[in-house]
Amino acid sequence: GLLALEGELTPILVQMVKSANMNGLLDSDSLTDCQQKVKARLHEIMQNDQQFIQDDYHKLAPTGSPSLVNSMKVIENPVQTCDKVYALIQSLTSQIRKRLEDPKSA
């Protein structure tokens, strides 16, 4: 479907996101009280620099949702995992910059 669009792709995608009323979903001003509590709790959880323990699984996945439990097992330590993701994104952007500067290096 995107190949059929004419014109610059970036402005088209931006307009699609805006028209889907997606802008502002993470803005604090537009959140309900419940959403604010969930956001604060997630922020608190992501600041723990330790492995998830059994008690965390009971608190964060009380229903035993397999997808949530599996995600927690993959994450192991939220702070260390965020650091890894940050480093990977830095590496990726660095590689993109290098290839933009010298397209023949690819």
mmCIF file of N, CA and C in Angstrom:
data_model
loop_
_atom_site.group_PDB
_atom_site.id
_atom_site.type_symbol
_atom_site.label_atom_id
_atom_site.label_comp_id
_atom_site.label_asym_id
_atom_site.label_seq_id
_atom_site.Cartn_x
_atom_site.Cartn_y
_atom_site.Cartn_z
ATOM 1 N N GLY A 1 0.797 -1.192 0.000
ATOM 2 C CA GLY A 1 0.000 0.000 0.000
ATOM 3 C C GLY A 1 0.845 1.263 0.000
ATOM 4 N N LEU A 2 1.972 1.254 0.751
ATOM 5 C CA LEU A 2 2.803 2.455 0.821
ATOM 6 C C LEU A 2 3.470 2.752 -0.518
ATOM 7 N N LEU A 3 3.707 1.728 -1.327
ATOM 8 C CA LEU A 3 4.366 1.948 -2.613
ATOM 9 C C LEU A 3 3.475 2.731 -3.567
ATOM 10 N N ALA A 4 2.156 2.677 -3.359
ATOM 11 C CA ALA A 4 1.229 3.374 -4.239
ATOM 12 C C ALA A 4 1.138 4.863 -3.917
ATOM 13 N N LEU A 5 1.677 5.289 -2.788
ATOM 14 C CA LEU A 5 1.611 6.701 -2.405
ATOM 15 C C LEU A 5 2.558 7.522 -3.264
ATOM 16 N N GLU A 6 2.115 8.721 -3.610
ATOM 17 C CA GLU A 6 2.964 9.612 -4.392
ATOM 18 C C GLU A 6 3.483 10.715 -3.498
ATOM 19 N N GLY A 7 4.703 11.148 -3.721
ATOM 20 C CA GLY A 7 5.283 12.237 -2.951
ATOM 21 C C GLY A 7 6.253 11.726 -1.910
ATOM 22 N N GLU A 8 6.735 12.667 -1.087
ATOM 23 C CA GLU A 8 7.682 12.325 -0.027
ATOM 24 C C GLU A 8 6.980 11.459 1.011
ATOM 25 N N LEU A 9 7.623 10.374 1.389
ATOM 26 C CA LEU A 9 7.011 9.417 2.305
ATOM 27 C C LEU A 9 6.912 9.948 3.729
ATOM 28 N N THR A 10 7.921 10.672 4.209
ATOM 29 C CA THR A 10 7.921 11.136 5.595
ATOM 30 C C THR A 10 6.710 12.002 5.922
ATOM 31 N N PRO A 11 6.415 13.066 5.145
ATOM 32 C CA PRO A 11 5.235 13.874 5.476
ATOM 33 C C PRO A 11 3.933 13.077 5.420
ATOM 34 N N ILE A 12 3.863 12.123 4.505
ATOM 35 C CA ILE A 12 2.653 11.302 4.395
ATOM 36 C C ILE A 12 2.479 10.465 5.654
ATOM 37 N N LEU A 13 3.563 9.839 6.114
ATOM 38 C CA LEU A 13 3.479 9.012 7.315
ATOM 39 C C LEU A 13 3.155 9.853 8.545
ATOM 40 N N VAL A 14 3.747 11.056 8.626
ATOM 41 C CA VAL A 14 3.461 11.946 9.757
ATOM 42 C C VAL A 14 1.987 12.288 9.772
ATOM 43 N N GLN A 15 1.428 12.610 8.619
ATOM 44 C CA GLN A 15 0.013 12.954 8.550
ATOM 45 C C GLN A 15 -0.861 11.757 8.913
ATOM 46 N N MET A 16 -0.450 10.555 8.505
ATOM 47 C CA MET A 16 -1.220 9.355 8.850
ATOM 48 C C MET A 16 -1.249 9.154 10.356
ATOM 49 N N VAL A 17 -0.137 9.371 11.011
ATOM 50 C CA VAL A 17 -0.077 9.217 12.463
ATOM 51 C C VAL A 17 -0.944 10.272 13.134
ATOM 52 N N LYS A 18 -0.851 11.510 12.662
ATOM 53 C CA LYS A 18 -1.662 12.580 13.247
ATOM 54 C C LYS A 18 -3.143 12.303 13.060
ATOM 55 N N SER A 19 -3.508 11.871 11.881
ATOM 56 C CA SER A 19 -4.919 11.630 11.614
ATOM 57 C C SER A 19 -5.442 10.431 12.391
ATOM 58 N N ALA A 20 -4.557 9.541 12.808
ATOM 59 C CA ALA A 20 -4.968 8.386 13.611
ATOM 60 C C ALA A 20 -5.070 8.750 15.084
ATOM 61 N N ASN A 21 -4.884 10.038 15.392
ATOM 62 C CA ASN A 21 -4.979 10.537 16.766
ATOM 63 C C ASN A 21 -3.992 9.831 17.684
ATOM 64 N N MET A 22 -2.801 9.596 17.193
ATOM 65 C CA MET A 22 -1.785 8.907 17.984
ATOM 66 C C MET A 22 -0.840 9.887 18.669
ATOM 67 N N ASN A 23 -0.773 11.111 18.186
ATOM 68 C CA ASN A 23 0.153 12.046 18.813
ATOM 69 C C ASN A 23 -0.377 12.424 20.197
ATOM 70 N N GLY A 24 0.521 12.429 21.138
ATOM 71 C CA GLY A 24 0.135 12.796 22.489
ATOM 72 C C GLY A 24 -0.238 11.633 23.381
ATOM 73 N N LEU A 25 -0.124 10.403 22.903
ATOM 74 C CA LEU A 25 -0.489 9.266 23.751
ATOM 75 C C LEU A 25 0.398 9.171 24.984
ATOM 76 N N LEU A 26 1.645 9.580 24.849
ATOM 77 C CA LEU A 26 2.557 9.480 25.982
ATOM 78 C C LEU A 26 2.724 10.804 26.720
ATOM 79 N N ASP A 27 2.057 11.848 26.250
ATOM 80 C CA ASP A 27 2.135 13.131 26.927
ATOM 81 C C ASP A 27 1.425 13.062 28.263
ATOM 82 N N SER A 28 2.057 13.577 29.306
ATOM 83 C CA SER A 28 1.494 13.515 30.644
ATOM 84 C C SER A 28 0.203 14.315 30.774
ATOM 85 N N ASP A 29 0.053 15.381 29.999
ATOM 86 C CA ASP A 29 -1.119 16.242 30.120
ATOM 87 C C ASP A 29 -2.416 15.528 29.769
ATOM 88 N N SER A 30 -2.359 14.590 28.835
ATOM 89 C CA SER A 30 -3.586 13.964 28.341
ATOM 90 C C SER A 30 -3.907 12.628 29.016
ATOM 91 N N LEU A 31 -3.140 12.236 30.009
ATOM 92 C CA LEU A 31 -3.361 10.939 30.644
ATOM 93 C C LEU A 31 -4.393 11.016 31.759
ATOM 94 N N THR A 32 -5.161 9.935 31.908
ATOM 95 C CA THR A 32 -6.100 9.839 33.015
ATOM 96 C C THR A 32 -5.321 9.505 34.284
ATOM 97 N N ASP A 33 -6.004 9.572 35.404
ATOM 98 C CA ASP A 33 -5.360 9.264 36.683
ATOM 99 C C ASP A 33 -4.831 7.830 36.694
ATOM 100 N N CYS A 34 -5.609 6.909 36.165
ATOM 101 C CA CYS A 34 -5.188 5.499 36.118
ATOM 102 C C CYS A 34 -3.954 5.344 35.229
ATOM 103 N N GLN A 35 -3.957 6.017 34.086
ATOM 104 C CA GLN A 35 -2.809 5.949 33.186
ATOM 105 C C GLN A 35 -1.566 6.544 33.839
ATOM 106 N N GLN A 36 -1.748 7.617 34.603
ATOM 107 C CA GLN A 36 -0.630 8.231 35.315
ATOM 108 C C GLN A 36 -0.036 7.243 36.311
ATOM 109 N N LYS A 37 -0.892 6.512 37.027
ATOM 110 C CA LYS A 37 -0.417 5.533 38.011
ATOM 111 C C LYS A 37 0.344 4.401 37.335
ATOM 112 N N VAL A 38 -0.186 3.926 36.214
ATOM 113 C CA VAL A 38 0.474 2.848 35.482
ATOM 114 C C VAL A 38 1.828 3.318 34.969
ATOM 115 N N LYS A 39 1.872 4.520 34.411
ATOM 116 C CA LYS A 39 3.122 5.076 33.893
ATOM 117 C C LYS A 39 4.147 5.226 35.021
ATOM 118 N N ALA A 40 3.703 5.720 36.173
ATOM 119 C CA ALA A 40 4.609 5.883 37.317
ATOM 120 C C ALA A 40 5.115 4.533 37.799
ATOM 121 N N ARG A 41 4.247 3.538 37.828
ATOM 122 C CA ARG A 41 4.651 2.193 38.283
ATOM 123 C C ARG A 41 5.654 1.574 37.312
ATOM 124 N N LEU A 42 5.404 1.723 36.020
ATOM 125 C CA LEU A 42 6.347 1.202 35.025
ATOM 126 C C LEU A 42 7.692 1.902 35.127
ATOM 127 N N HIS A 43 7.660 3.205 35.352
ATOM 128 C CA HIS A 43 8.910 3.956 35.518
ATOM 129 C C HIS A 43 9.672 3.433 36.733
ATOM 130 N N GLU A 44 8.969 3.199 37.817
ATOM 131 C CA GLU A 44 9.592 2.665 39.038
ATOM 132 C C GLU A 44 10.214 1.293 38.784
ATOM 133 N N ILE A 45 9.485 0.443 38.093
ATOM 134 C CA ILE A 45 9.965 -0.913 37.794
ATOM 135 C C ILE A 45 11.221 -0.863 36.926
ATOM 136 N N MET A 46 11.212 0.022 35.929
ATOM 137 C CA MET A 46 12.335 0.092 34.994
ATOM 138 C C MET A 46 13.583 0.702 35.625
ATOM 139 N N GLN A 47 13.459 1.277 36.821
ATOM 140 C CA GLN A 47 14.605 1.858 37.520
ATOM 141 C C GLN A 47 15.289 0.855 38.445
ATOM 142 N N ASN A 48 14.728 -0.341 38.607
ATOM 143 C CA ASN A 48 15.317 -1.364 39.484
ATOM 144 C C ASN A 48 16.505 -2.022 38.807
ATOM 145 N N ASP A 49 17.669 -1.817 39.388
ATOM 146 C CA ASP A 49 18.895 -2.394 38.827
ATOM 147 C C ASP A 49 19.173 -3.734 39.496
ATOM 148 N N GLN A 50 18.259 -4.667 39.289
ATOM 149 C CA GLN A 50 18.424 -6.019 39.829
ATOM 150 C C GLN A 50 17.596 -6.991 38.997
ATOM 151 N N GLN A 51 17.941 -8.253 39.098
ATOM 152 C CA GLN A 51 17.199 -9.292 38.385
ATOM 153 C C GLN A 51 15.780 -9.359 38.926
ATOM 154 N N PHE A 52 14.826 -9.659 38.043
ATOM 155 C CA PHE A 52 13.474 -9.906 38.523
ATOM 156 C C PHE A 52 13.489 -11.120 39.442
ATOM 157 N N ILE A 53 12.791 -11.024 40.555
ATOM 158 C CA ILE A 53 12.670 -12.158 41.486
ATOM 159 C C ILE A 53 11.236 -12.678 41.414
ATOM 160 N N GLN A 54 10.988 -13.802 42.060
ATOM 161 C CA GLN A 54 9.668 -14.432 42.000
ATOM 162 C C GLN A 54 8.561 -13.470 42.422
ATOM 163 N N ASP A 55 8.831 -12.652 43.436
ATOM 164 C CA ASP A 55 7.837 -11.686 43.903
ATOM 165 C C ASP A 55 7.476 -10.689 42.802
ATOM 166 N N ASP A 56 8.464 -10.305 41.985
ATOM 167 C CA ASP A 56 8.203 -9.386 40.872
ATOM 168 C C ASP A 56 7.254 -10.016 39.854
ATOM 169 N N TYR A 57 7.438 -11.309 39.614
ATOM 170 C CA TYR A 57 6.553 -11.999 38.672
ATOM 171 C C TYR A 57 5.117 -11.995 39.191
ATOM 172 N N HIS A 58 4.953 -12.165 40.496
ATOM 173 C CA HIS A 58 3.609 -12.158 41.084
ATOM 174 C C HIS A 58 2.997 -10.757 41.023
ATOM 175 N N LYS A 59 3.817 -9.721 41.234
ATOM 176 C CA LYS A 59 3.322 -8.344 41.206
ATOM 177 C C LYS A 59 3.010 -7.879 39.786
ATOM 178 N N LEU A 60 3.928 -8.160 38.863
ATOM 179 C CA LEU A 60 3.820 -7.609 37.516
ATOM 180 C C LEU A 60 2.995 -8.476 36.565
ATOM 181 N N ALA A 61 2.911 -9.760 36.855
ATOM 182 C CA ALA A 61 2.142 -10.669 35.997
ATOM 183 C C ALA A 61 1.264 -11.561 36.862
ATOM 184 N N PRO A 62 0.323 -10.950 37.601
ATOM 185 C CA PRO A 62 -0.493 -11.742 38.523
ATOM 186 C C PRO A 62 -1.352 -12.800 37.835
ATOM 187 N N THR A 63 -1.659 -12.593 36.561
ATOM 188 C CA THR A 63 -2.467 -13.578 35.833
ATOM 189 C C THR A 63 -1.612 -14.692 35.248
ATOM 190 N N GLY A 64 -0.291 -14.521 35.308
ATOM 191 C CA GLY A 64 0.612 -15.522 34.741
ATOM 192 C C GLY A 64 0.647 -15.485 33.225
ATOM 193 N N SER A 65 0.311 -14.334 32.656
ATOM 194 C CA SER A 65 0.303 -14.189 31.199
ATOM 195 C C SER A 65 1.627 -14.666 30.618
ATOM 196 N N PRO A 66 1.587 -15.698 29.755
ATOM 197 C CA PRO A 66 2.838 -16.244 29.201
ATOM 198 C C PRO A 66 3.683 -15.192 28.478
ATOM 199 N N SER A 67 3.047 -14.305 27.727
ATOM 200 C CA SER A 67 3.829 -13.305 26.986
ATOM 201 C C SER A 67 4.525 -12.342 27.943
ATOM 202 N N LEU A 68 3.855 -11.959 29.025
ATOM 203 C CA LEU A 68 4.464 -11.049 29.988
ATOM 204 C C LEU A 68 5.569 -11.742 30.777
ATOM 205 N N VAL A 69 5.316 -12.966 31.206
ATOM 206 C CA VAL A 69 6.327 -13.732 31.950
ATOM 207 C C VAL A 69 7.559 -13.966 31.075
ATOM 208 N N ASN A 70 7.340 -14.339 29.827
ATOM 209 C CA ASN A 70 8.462 -14.561 28.910
ATOM 210 C C ASN A 70 9.239 -13.273 28.664
ATOM 211 N N SER A 71 8.530 -12.152 28.547
ATOM 212 C CA SER A 71 9.208 -10.860 28.363
ATOM 213 C C SER A 71 10.071 -10.529 29.567
ATOM 214 N N MET A 72 9.549 -10.780 30.760
ATOM 215 C CA MET A 72 10.323 -10.514 31.971
ATOM 216 C C MET A 72 11.562 -11.406 32.036
ATOM 217 N N LYS A 73 11.425 -12.636 31.582
ATOM 218 C CA LYS A 73 12.575 -13.547 31.572
ATOM 219 C C LYS A 73 13.642 -13.055 30.597
ATOM 220 N N VAL A 74 13.220 -12.510 29.472
ATOM 221 C CA VAL A 74 14.166 -11.987 28.488
ATOM 222 C C VAL A 74 14.848 -10.739 29.038
ATOM 223 N N ILE A 75 14.079 -9.872 29.681
ATOM 224 C CA ILE A 75 14.629 -8.622 30.215
ATOM 225 C C ILE A 75 15.607 -8.887 31.347
ATOM 226 N N GLU A 76 15.280 -9.777 32.243
ATOM 227 C CA GLU A 76 16.077 -10.125 33.425
ATOM 228 C C GLU A 76 16.299 -8.929 34.345
ATOM 229 N N ASN A 77 17.106 -7.963 33.935
ATOM 230 C CA ASN A 77 17.403 -6.780 34.739
ATOM 231 C C ASN A 77 17.036 -5.558 33.899
ATOM 232 N N PRO A 78 15.988 -4.803 34.291
ATOM 233 C CA PRO A 78 15.521 -3.693 33.455
ATOM 234 C C PRO A 78 16.585 -2.643 33.152
ATOM 235 N N VAL A 79 17.376 -2.252 34.133
ATOM 236 C CA VAL A 79 18.382 -1.206 33.916
ATOM 237 C C VAL A 79 19.464 -1.690 32.952
ATOM 238 N N GLN A 80 19.959 -2.895 33.160
ATOM 239 C CA GLN A 80 20.998 -3.429 32.277
ATOM 240 C C GLN A 80 20.464 -3.612 30.856
ATOM 241 N N THR A 81 19.221 -4.053 30.732
ATOM 242 C CA THR A 81 18.636 -4.242 29.407
ATOM 243 C C THR A 81 18.452 -2.903 28.706
ATOM 244 N N CYS A 82 18.012 -1.877 29.433
ATOM 245 C CA CYS A 82 17.890 -0.541 28.838
ATOM 246 C C CYS A 82 19.252 -0.027 28.393
ATOM 247 N N ASP A 83 20.284 -0.275 29.190
ATOM 248 C CA ASP A 83 21.634 0.134 28.812
ATOM 249 C C ASP A 83 22.085 -0.571 27.530
ATOM 250 N N LYS A 84 21.773 -1.862 27.419
ATOM 251 C CA LYS A 84 22.130 -2.623 26.214
ATOM 252 C C LYS A 84 21.411 -2.063 24.989
ATOM 253 N N VAL A 85 20.108 -1.797 25.140
ATOM 254 C CA VAL A 85 19.325 -1.252 24.029
ATOM 255 C C VAL A 85 19.882 0.104 23.614
ATOM 256 N N TYR A 86 20.215 0.935 24.586
ATOM 257 C CA TYR A 86 20.793 2.260 24.309
ATOM 258 C C TYR A 86 22.103 2.116 23.522
ATOM 259 N N ALA A 87 22.953 1.200 23.958
ATOM 260 C CA ALA A 87 24.228 0.984 23.271
ATOM 261 C C ALA A 87 24.002 0.473 21.847
ATOM 262 N N LEU A 88 23.039 -0.411 21.663
ATOM 263 C CA LEU A 88 22.744 -0.926 20.332
ATOM 264 C C LEU A 88 22.217 0.173 19.415
ATOM 265 N N ILE A 89 21.377 1.041 19.955
ATOM 266 C CA ILE A 89 20.855 2.147 19.148
ATOM 267 C C ILE A 89 21.978 3.105 18.777
ATOM 268 N N GLN A 90 22.886 3.377 19.709
ATOM 269 C CA GLN A 90 24.041 4.225 19.404
ATOM 270 C C GLN A 90 24.883 3.602 18.296
ATOM 271 N N SER A 91 25.121 2.305 18.388
ATOM 272 C CA SER A 91 25.904 1.612 17.375
ATOM 273 C C SER A 91 25.219 1.687 16.014
ATOM 274 N N LEU A 92 23.912 1.473 16.003
ATOM 275 C CA LEU A 92 23.154 1.516 14.755
ATOM 276 C C LEU A 92 23.211 2.906 14.127
ATOM 277 N N THR A 93 22.982 3.938 14.917
ATOM 278 C CA THR A 93 23.020 5.294 14.364
ATOM 279 C C THR A 93 24.422 5.648 13.874
ATOM 280 N N SER A 94 25.434 5.158 14.551
ATOM 281 C CA SER A 94 26.808 5.395 14.115
ATOM 282 C C SER A 94 27.062 4.722 12.765
ATOM 283 N N GLN A 95 26.579 3.491 12.621
ATOM 284 C CA GLN A 95 26.747 2.775 11.356
ATOM 285 C C GLN A 95 25.997 3.472 10.231
ATOM 286 N N ILE A 96 24.809 3.973 10.537
ATOM 287 C CA ILE A 96 24.025 4.681 9.518
ATOM 288 C C ILE A 96 24.754 5.946 9.083
ATOM 289 N N ARG A 97 25.299 6.689 10.058
ATOM 290 C CA ARG A 97 26.047 7.913 9.724
ATOM 291 C C ARG A 97 27.236 7.601 8.825
ATOM 292 N N LYS A 98 27.976 6.535 9.170
ATOM 293 C CA LYS A 98 29.143 6.162 8.364
ATOM 294 C C LYS A 98 28.733 5.817 6.945
ATOM 295 N N ARG A 99 27.632 5.092 6.792
ATOM 296 C CA ARG A 99 27.194 4.696 5.451
ATOM 297 C C ARG A 99 26.652 5.877 4.667
ATOM 298 N N LEU A 100 26.082 6.848 5.368
ATOM 299 C CA LEU A 100 25.616 8.052 4.680
ATOM 300 C C LEU A 100 26.799 8.868 4.177
ATOM 301 N N GLU A 101 27.872 8.906 4.965
ATOM 302 C CA GLU A 101 29.055 9.647 4.579
ATOM 303 C C GLU A 101 29.799 8.959 3.439
ATOM 304 N N ASP A 102 29.825 7.624 3.468
ATOM 305 C CA ASP A 102 30.531 6.873 2.450
ATOM 306 C C ASP A 102 29.660 5.692 1.995
ATOM 307 N N PRO A 103 28.756 5.911 1.053
ATOM 308 C CA PRO A 103 27.825 4.851 0.612
ATOM 309 C C PRO A 103 28.522 3.608 0.056
ATOM 310 N N LYS A 104 29.769 3.752 -0.405
ATOM 311 C CA LYS A 104 30.482 2.604 -0.970
ATOM 312 C C LYS A 104 30.999 1.659 0.110
ATOM 313 N N SER A 105 30.921 2.068 1.367
ATOM 314 C CA SER A 105 31.437 1.210 2.437
ATOM 315 C C SER A 105 30.489 0.069 2.781
ATOM 316 N N ALA A 106 29.287 0.102 2.252
ATOM 317 C CA ALA A 106 28.284 -0.923 2.562
ATOM 318 C C ALA A 106 28.615 -2.253 1.964
#
